[in-house]
Short mmCIF file of C-alpha atoms and ligand atoms in Angstrom, two decimals:
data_model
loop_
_atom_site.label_atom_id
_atom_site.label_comp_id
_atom_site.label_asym_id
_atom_site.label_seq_id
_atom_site.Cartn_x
_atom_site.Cartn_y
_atom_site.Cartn_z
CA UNK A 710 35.83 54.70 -20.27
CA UNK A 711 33.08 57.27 -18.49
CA UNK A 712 31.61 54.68 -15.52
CA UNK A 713 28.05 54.81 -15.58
CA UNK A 714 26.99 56.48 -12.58
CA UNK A 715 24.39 53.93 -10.64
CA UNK A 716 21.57 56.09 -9.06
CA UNK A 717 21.65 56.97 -5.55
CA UNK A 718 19.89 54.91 -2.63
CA UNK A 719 18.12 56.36 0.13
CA UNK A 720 15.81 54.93 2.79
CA UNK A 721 12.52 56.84 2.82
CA UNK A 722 10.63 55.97 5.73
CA UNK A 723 6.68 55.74 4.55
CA UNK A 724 5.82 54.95 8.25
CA UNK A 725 3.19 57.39 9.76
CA UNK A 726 3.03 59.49 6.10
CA UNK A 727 0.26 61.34 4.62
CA UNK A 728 0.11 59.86 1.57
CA UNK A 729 -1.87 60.88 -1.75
CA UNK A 730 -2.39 58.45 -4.63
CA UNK A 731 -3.93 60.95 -7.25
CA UNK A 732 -5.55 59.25 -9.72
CA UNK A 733 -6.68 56.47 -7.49
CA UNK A 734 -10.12 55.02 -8.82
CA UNK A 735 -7.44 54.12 -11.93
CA UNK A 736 -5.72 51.27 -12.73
CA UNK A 737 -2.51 52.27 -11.21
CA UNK A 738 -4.08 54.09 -8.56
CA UNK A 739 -6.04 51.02 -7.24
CA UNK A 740 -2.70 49.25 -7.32
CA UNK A 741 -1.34 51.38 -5.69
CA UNK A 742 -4.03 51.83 -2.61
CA UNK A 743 -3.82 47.50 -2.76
CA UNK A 744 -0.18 47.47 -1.84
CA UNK A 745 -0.43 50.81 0.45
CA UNK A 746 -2.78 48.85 2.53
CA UNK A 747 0.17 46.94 3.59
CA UNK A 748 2.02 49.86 4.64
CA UNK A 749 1.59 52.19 7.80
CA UNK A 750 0.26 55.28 6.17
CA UNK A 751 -2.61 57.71 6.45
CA UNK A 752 -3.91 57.54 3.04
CA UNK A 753 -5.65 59.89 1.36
CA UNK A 754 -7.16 60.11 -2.04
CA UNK A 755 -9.31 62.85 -4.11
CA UNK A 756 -12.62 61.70 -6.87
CA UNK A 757 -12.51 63.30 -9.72
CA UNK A 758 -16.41 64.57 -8.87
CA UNK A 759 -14.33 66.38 -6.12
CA UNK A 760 -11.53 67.88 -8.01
CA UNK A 761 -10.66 67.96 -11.64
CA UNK A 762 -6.87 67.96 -11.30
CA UNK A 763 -6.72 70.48 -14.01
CA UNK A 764 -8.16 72.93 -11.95
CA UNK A 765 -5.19 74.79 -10.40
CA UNK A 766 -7.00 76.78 -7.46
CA UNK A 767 -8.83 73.66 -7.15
CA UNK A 768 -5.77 71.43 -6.29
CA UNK A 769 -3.63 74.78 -4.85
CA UNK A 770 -6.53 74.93 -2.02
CA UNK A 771 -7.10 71.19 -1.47
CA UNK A 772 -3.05 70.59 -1.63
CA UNK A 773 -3.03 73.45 1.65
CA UNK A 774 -5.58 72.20 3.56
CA UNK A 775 -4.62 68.36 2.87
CA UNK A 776 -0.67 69.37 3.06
CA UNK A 777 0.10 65.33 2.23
CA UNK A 778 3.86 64.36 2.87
CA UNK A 779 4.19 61.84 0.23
CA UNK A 780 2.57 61.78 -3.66
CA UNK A 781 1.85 59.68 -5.68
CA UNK A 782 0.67 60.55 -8.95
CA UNK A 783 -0.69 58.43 -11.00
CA UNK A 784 -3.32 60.49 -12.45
CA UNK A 785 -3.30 61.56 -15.85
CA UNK A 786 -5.43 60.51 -19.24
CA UNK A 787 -4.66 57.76 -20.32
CA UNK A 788 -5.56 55.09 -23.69
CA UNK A 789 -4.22 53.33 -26.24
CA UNK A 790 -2.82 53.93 -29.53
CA UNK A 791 -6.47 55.11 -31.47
CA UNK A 792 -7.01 57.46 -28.06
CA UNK A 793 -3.89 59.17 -28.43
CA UNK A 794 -3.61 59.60 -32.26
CA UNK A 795 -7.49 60.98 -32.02
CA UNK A 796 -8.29 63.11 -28.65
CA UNK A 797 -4.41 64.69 -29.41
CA UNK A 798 -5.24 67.90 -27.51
CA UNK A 799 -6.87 66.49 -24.69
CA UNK A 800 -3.73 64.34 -24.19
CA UNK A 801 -1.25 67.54 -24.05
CA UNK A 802 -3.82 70.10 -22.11
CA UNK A 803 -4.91 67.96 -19.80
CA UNK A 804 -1.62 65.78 -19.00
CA UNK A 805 0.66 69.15 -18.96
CA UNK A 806 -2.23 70.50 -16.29
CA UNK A 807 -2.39 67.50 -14.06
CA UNK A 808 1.04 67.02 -13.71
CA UNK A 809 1.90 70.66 -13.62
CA UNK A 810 -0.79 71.44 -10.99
CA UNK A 811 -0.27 68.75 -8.47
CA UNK A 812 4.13 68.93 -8.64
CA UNK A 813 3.74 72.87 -8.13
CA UNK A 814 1.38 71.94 -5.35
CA UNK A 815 3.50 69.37 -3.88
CA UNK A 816 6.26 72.18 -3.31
CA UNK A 817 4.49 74.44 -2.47
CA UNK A 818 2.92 72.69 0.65
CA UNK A 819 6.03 70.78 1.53
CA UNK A 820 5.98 67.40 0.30
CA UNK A 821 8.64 65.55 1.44
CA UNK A 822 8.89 63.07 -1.37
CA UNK A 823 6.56 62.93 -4.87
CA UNK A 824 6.94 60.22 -7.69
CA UNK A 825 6.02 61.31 -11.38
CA UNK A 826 4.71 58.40 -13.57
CA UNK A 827 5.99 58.80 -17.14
CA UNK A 828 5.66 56.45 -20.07
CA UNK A 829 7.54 54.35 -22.13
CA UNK A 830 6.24 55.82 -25.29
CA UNK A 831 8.48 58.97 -24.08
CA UNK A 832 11.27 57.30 -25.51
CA UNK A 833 12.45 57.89 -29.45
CA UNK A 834 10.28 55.79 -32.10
CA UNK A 835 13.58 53.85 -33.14
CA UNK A 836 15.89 53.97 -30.25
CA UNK A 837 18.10 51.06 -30.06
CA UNK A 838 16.30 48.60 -27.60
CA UNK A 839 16.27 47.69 -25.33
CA UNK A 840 15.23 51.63 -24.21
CA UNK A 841 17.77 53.35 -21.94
CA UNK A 842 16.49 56.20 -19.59
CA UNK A 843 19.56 57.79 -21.52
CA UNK A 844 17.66 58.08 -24.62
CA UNK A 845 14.97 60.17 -24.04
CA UNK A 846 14.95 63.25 -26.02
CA UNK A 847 17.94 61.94 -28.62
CA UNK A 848 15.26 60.87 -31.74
CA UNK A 849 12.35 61.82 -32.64
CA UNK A 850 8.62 60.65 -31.47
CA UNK A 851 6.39 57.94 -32.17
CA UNK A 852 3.90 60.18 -34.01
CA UNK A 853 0.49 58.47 -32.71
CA UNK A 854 0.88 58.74 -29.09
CA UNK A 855 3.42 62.69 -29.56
CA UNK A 856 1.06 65.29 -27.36
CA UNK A 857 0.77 62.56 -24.60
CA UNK A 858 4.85 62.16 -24.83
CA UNK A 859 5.46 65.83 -24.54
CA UNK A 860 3.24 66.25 -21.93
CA UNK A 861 4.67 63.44 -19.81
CA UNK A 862 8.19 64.64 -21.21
CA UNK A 863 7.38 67.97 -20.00
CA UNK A 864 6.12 66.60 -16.36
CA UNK A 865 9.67 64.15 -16.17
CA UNK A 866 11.48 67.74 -16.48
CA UNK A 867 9.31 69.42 -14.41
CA UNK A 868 10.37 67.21 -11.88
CA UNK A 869 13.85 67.29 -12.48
CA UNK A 870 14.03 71.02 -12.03
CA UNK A 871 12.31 71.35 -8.91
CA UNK A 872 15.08 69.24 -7.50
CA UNK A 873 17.60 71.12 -9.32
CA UNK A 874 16.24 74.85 -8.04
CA UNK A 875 14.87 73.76 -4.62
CA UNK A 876 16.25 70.38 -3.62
CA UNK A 877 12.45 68.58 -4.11
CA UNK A 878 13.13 65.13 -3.43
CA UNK A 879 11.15 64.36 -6.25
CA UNK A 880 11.30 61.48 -8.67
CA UNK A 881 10.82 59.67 -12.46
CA UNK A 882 9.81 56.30 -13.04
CA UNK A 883 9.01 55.21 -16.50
CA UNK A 884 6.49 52.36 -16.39
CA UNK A 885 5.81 49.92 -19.54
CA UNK A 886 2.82 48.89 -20.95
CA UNK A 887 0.45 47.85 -17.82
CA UNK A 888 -2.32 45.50 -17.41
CA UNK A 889 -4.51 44.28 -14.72
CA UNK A 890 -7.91 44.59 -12.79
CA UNK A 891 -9.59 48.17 -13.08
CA UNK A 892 -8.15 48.31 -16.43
CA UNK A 893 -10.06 50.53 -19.23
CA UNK A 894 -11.92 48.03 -21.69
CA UNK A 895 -13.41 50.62 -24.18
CA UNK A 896 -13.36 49.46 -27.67
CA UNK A 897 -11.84 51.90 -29.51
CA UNK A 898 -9.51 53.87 -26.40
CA UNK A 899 -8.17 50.90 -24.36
CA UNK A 900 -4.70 49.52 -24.55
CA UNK A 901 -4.17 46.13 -26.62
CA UNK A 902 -4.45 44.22 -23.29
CA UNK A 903 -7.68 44.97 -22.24
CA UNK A 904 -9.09 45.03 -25.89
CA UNK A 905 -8.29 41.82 -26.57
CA UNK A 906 -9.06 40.39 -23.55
CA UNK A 907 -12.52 41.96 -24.06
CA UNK A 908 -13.04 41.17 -27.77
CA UNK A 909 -11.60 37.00 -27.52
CA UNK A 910 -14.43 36.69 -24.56
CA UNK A 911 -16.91 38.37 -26.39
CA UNK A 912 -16.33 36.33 -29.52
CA UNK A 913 -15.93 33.39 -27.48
CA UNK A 914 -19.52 33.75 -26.13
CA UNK A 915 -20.93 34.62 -29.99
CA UNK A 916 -18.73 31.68 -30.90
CA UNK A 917 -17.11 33.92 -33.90
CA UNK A 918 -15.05 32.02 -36.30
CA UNK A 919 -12.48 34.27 -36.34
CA UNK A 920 -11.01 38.04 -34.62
CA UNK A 921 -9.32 40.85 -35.68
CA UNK A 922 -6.34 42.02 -34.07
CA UNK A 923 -5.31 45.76 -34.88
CA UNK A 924 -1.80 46.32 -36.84
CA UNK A 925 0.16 43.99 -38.54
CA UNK A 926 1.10 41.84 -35.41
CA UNK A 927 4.74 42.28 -35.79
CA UNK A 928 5.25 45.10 -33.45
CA UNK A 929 6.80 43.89 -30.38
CA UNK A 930 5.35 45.00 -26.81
CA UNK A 931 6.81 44.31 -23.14
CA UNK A 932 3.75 44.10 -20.55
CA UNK A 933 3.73 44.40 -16.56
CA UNK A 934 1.36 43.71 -14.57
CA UNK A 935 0.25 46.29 -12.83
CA UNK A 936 0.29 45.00 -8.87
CA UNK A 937 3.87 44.06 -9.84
CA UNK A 938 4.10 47.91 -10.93
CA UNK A 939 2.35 49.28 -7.61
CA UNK A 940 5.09 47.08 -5.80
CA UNK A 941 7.65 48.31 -7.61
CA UNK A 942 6.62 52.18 -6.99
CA UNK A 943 6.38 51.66 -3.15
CA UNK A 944 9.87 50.43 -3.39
CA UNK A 945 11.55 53.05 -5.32
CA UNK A 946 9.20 55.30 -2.82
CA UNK A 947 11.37 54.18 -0.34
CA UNK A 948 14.39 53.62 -1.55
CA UNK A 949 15.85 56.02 -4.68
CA UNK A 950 16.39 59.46 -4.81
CA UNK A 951 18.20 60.98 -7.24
CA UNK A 952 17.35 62.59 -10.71
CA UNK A 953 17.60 59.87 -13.66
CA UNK A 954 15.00 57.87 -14.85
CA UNK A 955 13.79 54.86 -13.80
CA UNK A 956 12.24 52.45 -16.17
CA UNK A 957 9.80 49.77 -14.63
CA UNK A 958 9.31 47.01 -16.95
CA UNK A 959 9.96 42.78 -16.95
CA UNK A 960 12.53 43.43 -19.19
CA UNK A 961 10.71 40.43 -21.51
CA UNK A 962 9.11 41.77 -24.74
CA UNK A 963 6.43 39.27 -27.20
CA UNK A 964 5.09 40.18 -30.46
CA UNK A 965 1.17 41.63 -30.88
CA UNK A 966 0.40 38.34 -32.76
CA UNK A 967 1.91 35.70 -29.94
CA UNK A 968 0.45 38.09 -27.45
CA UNK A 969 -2.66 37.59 -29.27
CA UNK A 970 -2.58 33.60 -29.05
CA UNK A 971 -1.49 34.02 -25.60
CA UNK A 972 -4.97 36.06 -24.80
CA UNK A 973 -7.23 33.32 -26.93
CA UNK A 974 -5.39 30.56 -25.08
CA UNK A 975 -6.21 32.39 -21.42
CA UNK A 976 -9.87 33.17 -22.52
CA UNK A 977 -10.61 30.01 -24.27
CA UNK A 978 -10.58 31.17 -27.59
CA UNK A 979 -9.90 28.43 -30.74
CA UNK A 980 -11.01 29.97 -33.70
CA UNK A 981 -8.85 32.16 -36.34
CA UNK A 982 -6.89 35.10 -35.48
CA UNK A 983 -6.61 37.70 -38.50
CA UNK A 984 -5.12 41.08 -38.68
CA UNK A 985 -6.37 44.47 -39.97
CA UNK A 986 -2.90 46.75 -41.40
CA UNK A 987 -5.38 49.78 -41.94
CA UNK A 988 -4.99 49.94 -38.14
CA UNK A 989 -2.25 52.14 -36.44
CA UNK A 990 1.22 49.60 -35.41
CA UNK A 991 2.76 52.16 -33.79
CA UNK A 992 6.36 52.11 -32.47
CA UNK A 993 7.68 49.06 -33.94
CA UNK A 994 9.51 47.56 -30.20
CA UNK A 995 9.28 49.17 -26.79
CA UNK A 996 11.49 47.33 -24.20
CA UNK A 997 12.43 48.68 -21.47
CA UNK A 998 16.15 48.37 -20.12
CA UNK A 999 15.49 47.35 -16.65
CA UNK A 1000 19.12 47.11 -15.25
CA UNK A 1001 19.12 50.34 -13.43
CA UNK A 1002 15.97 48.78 -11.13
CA UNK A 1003 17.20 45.73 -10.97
CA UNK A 1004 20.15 47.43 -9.35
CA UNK A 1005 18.12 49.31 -7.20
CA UNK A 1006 16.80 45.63 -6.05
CA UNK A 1007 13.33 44.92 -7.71
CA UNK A 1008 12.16 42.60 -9.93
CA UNK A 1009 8.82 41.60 -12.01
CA UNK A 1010 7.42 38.13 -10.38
CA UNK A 1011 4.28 37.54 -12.43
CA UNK A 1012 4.30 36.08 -15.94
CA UNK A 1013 2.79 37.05 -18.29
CA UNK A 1014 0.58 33.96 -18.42
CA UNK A 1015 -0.41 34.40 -14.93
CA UNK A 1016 -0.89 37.77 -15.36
CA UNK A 1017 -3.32 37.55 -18.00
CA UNK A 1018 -4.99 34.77 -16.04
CA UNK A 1019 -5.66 36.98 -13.41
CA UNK A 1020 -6.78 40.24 -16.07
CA UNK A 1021 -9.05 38.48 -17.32
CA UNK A 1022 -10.75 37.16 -13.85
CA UNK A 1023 -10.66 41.03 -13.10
CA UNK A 1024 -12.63 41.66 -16.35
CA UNK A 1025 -15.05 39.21 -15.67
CA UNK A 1026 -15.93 40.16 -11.99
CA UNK A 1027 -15.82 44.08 -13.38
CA UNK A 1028 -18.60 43.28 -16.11
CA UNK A 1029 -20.80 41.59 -13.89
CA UNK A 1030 -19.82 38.06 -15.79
CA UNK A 1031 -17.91 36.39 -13.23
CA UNK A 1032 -18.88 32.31 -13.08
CA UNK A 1033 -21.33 32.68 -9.51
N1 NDP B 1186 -1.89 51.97 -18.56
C1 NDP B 1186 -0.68 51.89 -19.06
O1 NDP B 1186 -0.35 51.00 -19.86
C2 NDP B 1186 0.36 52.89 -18.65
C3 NDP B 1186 0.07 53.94 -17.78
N2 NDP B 1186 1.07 54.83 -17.46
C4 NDP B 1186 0.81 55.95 -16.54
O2 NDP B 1186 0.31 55.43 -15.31
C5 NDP B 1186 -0.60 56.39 -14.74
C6 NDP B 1186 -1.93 55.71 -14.46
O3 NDP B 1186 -2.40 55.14 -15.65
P1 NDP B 1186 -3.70 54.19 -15.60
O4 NDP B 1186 -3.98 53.80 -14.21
O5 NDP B 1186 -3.52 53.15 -16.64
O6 NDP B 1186 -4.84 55.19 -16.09
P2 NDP B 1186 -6.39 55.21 -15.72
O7 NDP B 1186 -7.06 55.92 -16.83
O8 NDP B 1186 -6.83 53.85 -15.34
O9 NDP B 1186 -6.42 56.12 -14.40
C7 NDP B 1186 -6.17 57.49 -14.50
C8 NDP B 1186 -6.75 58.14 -13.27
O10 NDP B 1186 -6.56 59.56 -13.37
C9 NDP B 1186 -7.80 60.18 -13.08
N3 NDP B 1186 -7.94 61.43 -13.83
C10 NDP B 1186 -7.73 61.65 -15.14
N4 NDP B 1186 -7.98 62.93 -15.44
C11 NDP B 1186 -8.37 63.54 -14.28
C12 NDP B 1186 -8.77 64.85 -13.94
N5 NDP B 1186 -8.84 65.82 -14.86
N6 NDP B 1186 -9.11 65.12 -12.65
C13 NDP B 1186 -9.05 64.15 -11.71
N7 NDP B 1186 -8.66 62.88 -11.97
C14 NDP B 1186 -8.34 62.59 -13.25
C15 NDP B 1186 -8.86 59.21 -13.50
O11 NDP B 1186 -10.06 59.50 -12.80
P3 NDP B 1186 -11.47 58.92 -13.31
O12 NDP B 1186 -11.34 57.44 -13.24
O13 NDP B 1186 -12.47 59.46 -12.35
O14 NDP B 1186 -11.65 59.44 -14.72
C16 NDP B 1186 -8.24 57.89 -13.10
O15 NDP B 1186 -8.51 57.62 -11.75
C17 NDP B 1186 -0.70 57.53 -15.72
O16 NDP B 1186 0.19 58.56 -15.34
C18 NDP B 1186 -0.24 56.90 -17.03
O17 NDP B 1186 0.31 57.87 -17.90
C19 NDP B 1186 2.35 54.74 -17.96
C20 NDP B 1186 2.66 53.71 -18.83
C21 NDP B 1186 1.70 52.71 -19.22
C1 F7E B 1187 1.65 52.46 -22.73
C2 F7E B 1187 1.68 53.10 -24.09
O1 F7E B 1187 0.56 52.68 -24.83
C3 F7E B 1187 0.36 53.35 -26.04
O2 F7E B 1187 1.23 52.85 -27.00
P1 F7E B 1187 1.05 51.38 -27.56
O3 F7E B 1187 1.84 50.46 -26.73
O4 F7E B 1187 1.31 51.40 -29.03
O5 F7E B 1187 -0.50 51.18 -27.31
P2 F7E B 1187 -1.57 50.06 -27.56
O6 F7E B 1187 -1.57 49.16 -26.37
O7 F7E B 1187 -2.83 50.74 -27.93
O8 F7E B 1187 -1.07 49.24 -28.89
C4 F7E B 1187 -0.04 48.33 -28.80
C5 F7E B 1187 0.02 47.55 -30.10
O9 F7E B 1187 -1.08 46.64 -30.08
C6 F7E B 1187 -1.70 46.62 -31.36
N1 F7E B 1187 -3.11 46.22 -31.23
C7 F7E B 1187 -3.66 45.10 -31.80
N2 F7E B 1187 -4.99 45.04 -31.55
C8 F7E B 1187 -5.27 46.13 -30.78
C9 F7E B 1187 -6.49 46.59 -30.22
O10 F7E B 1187 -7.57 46.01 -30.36
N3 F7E B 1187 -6.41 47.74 -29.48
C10 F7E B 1187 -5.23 48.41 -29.28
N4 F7E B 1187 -5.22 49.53 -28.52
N5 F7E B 1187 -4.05 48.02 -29.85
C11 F7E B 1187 -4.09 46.88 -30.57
C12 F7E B 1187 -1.54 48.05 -31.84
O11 F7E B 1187 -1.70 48.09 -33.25
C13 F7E B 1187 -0.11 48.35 -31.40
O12 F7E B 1187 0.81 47.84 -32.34
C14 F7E B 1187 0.58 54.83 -26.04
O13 F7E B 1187 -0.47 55.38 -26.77
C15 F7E B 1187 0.68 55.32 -24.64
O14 F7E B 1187 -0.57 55.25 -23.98
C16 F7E B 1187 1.68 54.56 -23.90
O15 F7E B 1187 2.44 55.11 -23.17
#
């Protein structure tokens, strides 16, 4: 029997770093500066009025004047299901020149350490769940969301070959569905989260008899919140270095229609939930196996409940609607 291999551990000292989130006026990326604040590191951080990150003599020049020693990048675009299946070549050009621009950079200026944020939708549309890093590239794609897979597909390799050809201690992590404050609450482009948070409160205030919720409701979705994800990157920051995958996730996954009743309940929702099938489902269940971080010592602490608590606070102080 072939052992599995558990990745390799290595204490990265952040202490003192130059450190770049890239992509942090984002959901991730404000995470991410949160939990950095607890840390002992010269942060630094790039507006997109500055530098479109597809610009590659943009970032080549800023990268060698800025020379940071640590990346993070969590910059990319990003949206739900009717986003990707709709702006499909903005998904593959621009995720394929972000994440080849700043990696290239990263090398090129010395970085001593650089973590990639991939996606769970870069695993197989029917991969036997729950999702092993093992099973990327053995099936094929969930259709709807394919340019933004390939691009982040192509960015996970990217990475893996720059340690390969010049010893880049560079690394994958394969977050799951996220939620949280600075999330992107556009009707037609945001993840389920923040659209239902958004469209229970607003039917709450209209006091609608009943909302829609996209799909069928039987797909089945795993959700992290994302300060429990900017925790969990800071940690792998520091402490893994090697070239597998790692998949960040709660290892917990709920169907679209009890996540639905779960959002009502948080917002204070009690009328009729329906469901529209003309709508995209998508993969039918992405669950992340979370053994191999688990291993490497981290776990999710905020439920779900909780977690949506707090989204939804976030939402309201972001649209100007928190209670005074
Ligand atoms: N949200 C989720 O459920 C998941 C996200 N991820 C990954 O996590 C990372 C962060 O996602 P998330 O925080 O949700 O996304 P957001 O859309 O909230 O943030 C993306 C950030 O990237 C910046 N950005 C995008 N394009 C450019 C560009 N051309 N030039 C400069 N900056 C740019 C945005 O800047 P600006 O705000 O100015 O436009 C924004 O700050 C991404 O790599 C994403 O693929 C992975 C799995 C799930
Ligand atoms: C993180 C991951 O996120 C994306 O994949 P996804 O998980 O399918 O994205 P989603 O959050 O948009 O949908 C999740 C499920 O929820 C259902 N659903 C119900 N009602 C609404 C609704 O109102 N909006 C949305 N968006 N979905 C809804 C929807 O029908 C689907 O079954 C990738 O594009 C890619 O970005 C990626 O990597």
């Amino acid at each position: 029997m072939q052992l599995r291999r558990w990745p390799v551990t290595s204490r990265f000292d952040l202490a003192g770093k130059r450190v770049f989130v890239a992509g942090h006026r984002g959901m991730v990326g404000g995470a991410l500066v949160r939990r950095l604040a607890r840390e002992d590191v010269a942060l630094t951080t790039v507006s997109r009025s500055e530098i479109d990150l597809r610009d590659q003599a943009a970032v080549f020049s800023w990268f060698a004047k800025s020379r940071p020693q640590v990346v993070f990048l969590a910059a990319a675009k990003v949206g739900g299901i009717v986003a990707n299946n709709t702006l499909r070549a903005e998904f593959i050009y621009d995720n394929i020149a972000i994440a080849t621009n700043i990696i290239h950079a990263a090398h090129v200026n010395g970085a001593e350490k650089l973590m990639f944020l991939g996606s769970s939708c870069i695993y197989p549309k029917l991969a036997a769940q729950p999702l092993r890093e093992d099973s990327m590239l053995t099936g094929p794609l969930e259709p709807t969301n394919e340019p933004y897979a390939i691009a982040k597909i192509a960015g996970i390799k990217m990475v893996e070959a720059y340690r390969s050809q010049y010893g880049a201690d560079f690394i994958n992590v394969m977050p799951t569905n996220l939620y949280g404050p600075g999330d992107n609450y556009h009707p037609e482009y945001s993840h389920v989260v923040a659209a239902l948070i958004r469209r229970f409160h607003e039917a709450k205030l209209a006091e609608a008899a009943e909302v829609v919720v996209w799909g069928t409701g039987t797909p089945r979705r795993e959700f992290l919140y994302v300060d429990d994800m900017a925790d969990a990157c800071v940690h792998l920051m520091k402490t893994y270095s090697d070239h597998e995958l790692v998949n960040i996730g709660t290892g917990e996954d709920i169907t679209i229609a009890d996540f639905a009743r779960v959002v009502a309940a948080a917002v204070g929702y009690h009328g009729r939930i329906s469901f529209d099938p003309s709508r995209p489902d998508g993969t039918p269940r992405k669950l992340l196996d979370v053994s191999r971080l688990a291993r490497l010592g981290w776990r999710a602490t905020t439920s779900l409940e909780d977690g949506i608590a707090r989204a939804y606070q976030a939402f309201l102080q972001e649209t100007g609607q928190a209670a005074t």
